[in-house]
Short mmCIF file of C-alpha atoms and ligand atoms in Angstrom, two decimals:
data_model
loop_
_atom_site.label_atom_id
_atom_site.label_comp_id
_atom_site.label_asym_id
_atom_site.label_seq_id
_atom_site.Cartn_x
_atom_site.Cartn_y
_atom_site.Cartn_z
CA MET P 177 -0.12 -0.20 -0.03
CA ASP P 178 1.15 3.10 -0.72
CA THR P 179 2.22 5.58 2.05
CA ALA P 180 2.73 8.53 0.55
CA PRO P 181 1.02 11.48 3.30
CA TYR P 182 -2.67 13.12 2.28
CA VAL P 183 -1.58 17.08 2.07
CA ALA P 184 -3.80 20.55 2.03
CA ARG P 185 -2.78 21.81 -0.68
CA GLY P 186 -4.74 22.27 -4.30
CA PRO P 187 -7.72 20.32 -3.19
CA ARG P 188 -8.77 20.50 0.23
CA ALA P 189 -7.78 16.36 2.08
CA ALA P 190 -6.00 14.66 -1.33
CA GLU P 191 -3.14 12.99 -1.66
CA CYS P 192 -0.82 14.98 -4.24
CA VAL P 193 0.31 11.96 -6.82
CA ALA P 194 2.36 14.22 -9.06
CA ASP P 195 2.43 17.49 -10.04
CA GLY P 196 -1.52 18.30 -10.59
CA LEU P 197 -2.71 14.87 -9.97
CA TRP P 198 -4.64 14.53 -6.57
CA LEU P 199 -6.25 12.09 -5.35
CA LEU P 200 -9.58 12.96 -3.16
CA ARG P 201 -9.64 11.30 0.36
CA GLY P 202 -12.05 8.84 0.62
CA ARG P 203 -12.92 5.99 3.07
CA PRO P 204 -12.24 3.70 3.49
CA ARG P 205 -9.50 4.79 1.23
CA ASP P 206 -7.93 4.54 -1.75
CA THR P 207 -11.61 2.69 -2.52
CA LEU P 208 -14.11 4.84 -5.15
CA ASN P 209 -11.28 7.22 -6.02
CA VAL P 210 -11.89 11.02 -7.27
CA TYR P 211 -8.93 12.74 -9.17
CA VAL P 212 -8.45 16.18 -9.22
CA MET P 213 -5.87 16.91 -12.71
CA GLY P 214 -5.44 20.55 -13.31
CA ASP P 215 -8.63 22.36 -13.82
CA VAL P 216 -10.63 18.56 -13.74
CA LEU P 217 -12.14 17.23 -11.46
CA LEU P 218 -12.14 13.37 -13.01
CA ASP P 219 -15.20 10.80 -11.65
CA ALA P 220 -17.33 11.30 -8.50
CA GLY P 221 -18.50 8.00 -6.77
CA THR P 222 -21.17 7.16 -5.40
CA ARG P 223 -24.01 9.24 -4.76
CA HIS P 224 -22.91 9.26 -1.18
CA SER P 225 -19.77 10.56 -2.05
CA THR P 226 -21.38 14.28 -2.73
CA ARG P 227 -20.32 16.16 0.45
CA ARG P 228 -16.50 15.44 0.24
CA ILE P 229 -16.39 15.89 -3.23
CA LEU P 230 -18.08 19.30 -2.72
CA ARG P 231 -16.02 19.77 0.24
CA SER P 232 -12.94 19.17 -1.38
CA VAL P 233 -12.75 21.53 -4.64
CA THR P 234 -15.31 23.84 -3.57
CA ASP P 235 -12.35 26.56 -3.88
CA LEU P 236 -10.73 25.45 -6.70
CA PRO P 237 -10.92 26.93 -10.50
CA LEU P 238 -12.48 23.81 -11.96
CA ALA P 239 -13.29 24.05 -15.78
CA SER P 240 -15.00 20.54 -16.32
CA HIS P 241 -15.95 17.23 -14.62
CA VAL P 242 -15.14 13.89 -16.67
CA LEU P 243 -15.58 10.62 -16.20
CA THR P 244 -13.14 7.26 -16.99
CA HIS P 245 -17.20 6.11 -17.97
CA GLY P 246 -20.37 5.34 -16.95
CA HIS P 247 -20.63 3.91 -14.17
CA MET P 248 -22.68 4.09 -11.11
CA ASP P 249 -19.79 4.34 -8.95
CA HIS P 250 -18.18 7.14 -10.95
CA MET P 251 -20.98 9.00 -11.58
CA GLY P 252 -23.20 8.59 -8.07
CA ALA P 253 -22.34 12.33 -7.66
CA SER P 254 -22.22 14.28 -10.80
CA HIS P 255 -25.76 15.87 -11.04
CA ALA P 256 -25.32 17.46 -8.12
CA ILE P 257 -21.14 18.28 -8.52
CA CYS P 258 -22.12 19.68 -11.99
CA GLU P 259 -25.13 21.63 -10.86
CA GLN P 260 -23.68 23.38 -7.25
CA LEU P 261 -20.44 23.95 -9.11
CA GLY P 262 -21.87 25.14 -12.99
CA LEU P 263 -19.32 22.58 -14.38
CA PRO P 264 -20.51 20.54 -18.72
CA LEU P 265 -19.86 16.80 -18.14
CA LEU P 266 -17.59 15.16 -20.79
CA CYS P 267 -17.37 11.59 -21.19
CA GLY P 268 -16.73 8.71 -24.26
CA GLU P 269 -19.17 9.05 -26.75
CA GLY P 270 -19.39 5.19 -26.06
CA ASP P 271 -21.25 5.87 -22.48
CA VAL P 272 -23.32 9.34 -23.50
CA ALA P 273 -26.64 7.07 -22.68
CA ALA P 274 -25.71 5.54 -20.10
CA VAL P 275 -24.19 9.14 -18.36
CA GLN P 276 -27.09 10.81 -19.54
CA SER P 277 -29.57 7.91 -18.11
CA GLY P 278 -27.66 7.76 -14.58
CA GLY P 279 -27.19 3.76 -15.29
CA ARG P 280 -30.69 2.88 -16.02
CA GLU P 281 -31.03 1.83 -19.34
CA GLY P 282 -31.28 -1.42 -19.58
CA LEU P 283 -30.95 -1.64 -16.01
CA ALA P 284 -34.62 -4.50 -15.62
CA GLN P 285 -33.28 -6.33 -17.53
CA ARG P 286 -29.49 -7.21 -15.55
CA PRO P 287 -29.49 -9.28 -12.87
CA ALA P 288 -31.43 -8.37 -9.09
CA ALA P 289 -27.71 -8.05 -7.35
CA MET P 290 -27.16 -5.43 -9.55
CA ARG P 291 -30.44 -3.55 -9.16
CA LEU P 292 -29.86 -3.17 -5.61
CA ALA P 293 -26.62 -1.82 -5.62
CA HIS P 294 -27.88 0.49 -8.61
CA ARG P 295 -30.52 1.08 -5.65
CA LEU P 296 -28.41 2.23 -3.13
CA VAL P 297 -25.61 4.32 -4.89
CA ALA P 298 -27.02 5.71 -7.86
CA GLY P 299 -26.92 9.34 -8.74
CA PRO P 300 -29.34 11.04 -11.38
CA GLY P 301 -28.72 10.62 -14.70
CA HIS P 302 -26.55 14.36 -16.49
CA PRO P 303 -26.37 15.87 -19.37
CA VAL P 304 -23.39 15.17 -21.30
CA ALA P 305 -21.33 18.10 -22.95
CA ALA P 306 -19.24 17.42 -25.10
CA THR P 307 -17.43 14.19 -25.45
CA LEU P 308 -13.72 13.34 -25.77
CA VAL P 309 -11.99 11.43 -27.79
CA ASP P 310 -8.23 9.99 -28.57
CA GLY P 311 -5.30 11.84 -28.64
CA GLU P 312 -7.13 15.66 -27.34
CA GLN P 313 -5.94 17.10 -24.20
CA ILE P 314 -7.39 18.24 -20.67
CA GLY P 315 -6.77 18.83 -17.65
CA GLY P 316 -2.70 18.59 -18.71
CA PHE P 317 -3.20 14.99 -20.09
CA THR P 318 -3.74 13.43 -23.59
CA VAL P 319 -7.29 11.18 -23.75
CA LEU P 320 -7.08 7.65 -24.54
CA GLN P 321 -10.04 5.71 -26.15
CA THR P 322 -9.69 2.04 -23.97
CA PRO P 323 -12.95 0.61 -24.65
CA GLY P 324 -13.70 -3.06 -23.10
CA HIS P 325 -14.95 -2.75 -19.17
CA SER P 326 -17.12 -0.08 -20.74
CA PRO P 327 -17.76 0.78 -24.54
CA GLY P 328 -16.87 4.64 -23.97
CA HIS P 329 -14.47 4.27 -21.17
CA LEU P 330 -11.10 6.96 -20.94
CA ALA P 331 -7.39 6.81 -19.60
CA PHE P 332 -5.60 9.44 -19.31
CA TRP P 333 -1.55 9.90 -19.61
CA ARG P 334 1.20 13.04 -18.70
CA GLU P 335 4.49 11.27 -21.10
CA ARG P 336 6.26 13.49 -20.00
CA ASP P 337 6.75 11.89 -16.29
CA GLY P 338 5.08 9.05 -17.39
CA ILE P 339 1.56 9.29 -15.26
CA LEU P 340 -0.79 7.46 -16.32
CA ILE P 341 -4.83 7.11 -14.86
CA ALA P 342 -5.72 3.66 -15.55
CA GLY P 343 -9.86 4.28 -15.09
CA ASP P 344 -10.94 0.50 -14.15
CA VAL P 345 -9.33 -1.00 -17.59
CA LEU P 346 -7.58 -2.27 -14.14
CA PHE P 347 -7.97 -2.92 -10.79
CA ASN P 348 -5.65 -2.07 -7.63
CA LEU P 349 -7.74 -3.47 -4.88
CA ASP P 350 -9.75 -6.55 -4.36
CA PRO P 351 -13.45 -5.29 -4.35
CA VAL P 352 -14.43 -7.88 -1.93
CA THR P 353 -11.31 -7.34 0.83
CA VAL P 354 -10.62 -3.86 -0.38
CA ARG P 355 -7.08 -4.62 0.12
CA ALA P 356 -4.59 -3.56 -2.44
CA GLY P 357 -3.41 -5.76 -5.40
CA LEU P 358 -3.50 -5.87 -9.66
CA ARG P 359 -6.37 -7.26 -11.01
CA LEU P 360 -8.74 -6.96 -14.20
CA PRO P 361 -11.86 -5.76 -13.25
CA PRO P 362 -14.24 -8.27 -12.50
CA LEU P 363 -16.12 -9.69 -15.77
CA THR P 364 -19.80 -9.48 -15.06
CA LEU P 365 -18.97 -5.66 -14.26
CA THR P 366 -17.24 -6.18 -17.61
CA ARG P 367 -19.00 -5.22 -20.77
CA ASP P 368 -16.13 -6.63 -22.84
CA PRO P 369 -13.15 -8.78 -21.23
CA ALA P 370 -11.05 -9.52 -24.81
CA LEU P 371 -11.49 -6.11 -25.49
CA ASN P 372 -9.92 -5.36 -22.27
CA LEU P 373 -7.30 -6.57 -22.51
CA ALA P 374 -6.02 -4.89 -25.32
CA SER P 375 -6.69 -1.90 -23.31
CA ALA P 376 -5.18 -3.11 -20.81
CA ARG P 377 -2.58 -3.90 -23.48
CA ARG P 378 -2.03 -0.07 -24.73
CA LEU P 379 -1.91 1.11 -21.38
CA ALA P 380 1.16 -0.86 -20.75
CA ALA P 381 3.00 -0.45 -23.89
CA LEU P 382 3.02 3.15 -22.94
CA GLY P 383 5.51 2.10 -19.42
CA PRO P 384 3.92 4.52 -17.24
CA GLN P 385 5.67 5.58 -14.09
CA VAL P 386 3.02 5.72 -12.22
CA VAL P 387 -0.61 4.24 -12.45
CA CYS P 388 -3.14 5.54 -11.04
CA PHE P 389 -6.79 3.63 -11.09
CA GLY P 390 -10.64 3.79 -10.22
CA HIS P 391 -10.18 1.80 -7.31
CA GLY P 392 -7.07 1.42 -4.94
CA PRO P 393 -3.70 2.92 -4.83
CA PRO P 394 -1.54 4.41 -7.15
CA LEU P 395 1.11 1.84 -8.10
CA ARG P 396 4.63 3.09 -8.78
CA ASP P 397 6.08 0.30 -9.34
CA PRO P 398 6.51 0.13 -13.14
CA ASP P 399 7.72 -3.27 -13.20
CA ARG P 400 4.87 -5.04 -11.85
CA PHE P 401 2.43 -2.98 -13.90
CA GLN P 402 4.57 -4.69 -16.89
CA ARG P 403 4.45 -8.57 -15.59
CA PHE P 404 0.88 -7.69 -14.73
CA VAL P 405 -0.17 -7.00 -18.37
CA ALA P 406 2.26 -9.06 -19.70
CA GLY P 407 1.00 -11.89 -18.08
CA ALA P 408 -2.79 -11.65 -18.06
CA SER P 409 -5.90 -13.55 -19.91
CA VAL P 410 -8.97 -13.40 -19.98
CA ASP P 411 -9.93 -16.35 -18.40
CA ALA P 412 -7.44 -16.03 -15.01
CA SER P 413 -9.01 -12.81 -13.89
ZN1 ZN A 15 -15.40 0.91 -10.89
#
């Protein structure tokens, strides 16, 4: 587990992961990750994350709210935050319908456990102001389209110091025990596992020095990341 201290600069109650990149403090720590990436608020936890996010970022000069993808544990507070802070909401094209419906599209056909989880943690949908595509710059990072976990999943890459925000292409957390550790995202929550693995390989090929995740602490061990992706297969997830 990473032991970098939380520091009170940039957003309140946040860990400075790298120049211009902060990970907001959550409970349990590093479980539902929300970042400030330059002038961008990236992801927004569940609807129960609303107060802690607003407390952290209210005084910051944010320009937009961006989603790695349109799942309920990443966009639960998005509507409230965009309304309160007057921010436009951006995501990948393939996730627009999910984001705008608050994950309600097709929910009736999902397993009962998924419907229950949605009732417990999801927030309302919110209009998407614009979509992001491969190669675009935002918050000091380059947008990478990394479909698989969701159709419109996005990752963010900063070449000058090798910082990667991988979203949910990989987890650095066991979702059941909440202990840190690299793994592929759960198959039941991943639209196209083989495509997601191809996205993971694309990210590993960049040779990132620090990898940030939707779930789990930042990983500052480039070799471990490379070895994990090289050995990963969809069957083994
Ligand atoms: Zn997630």
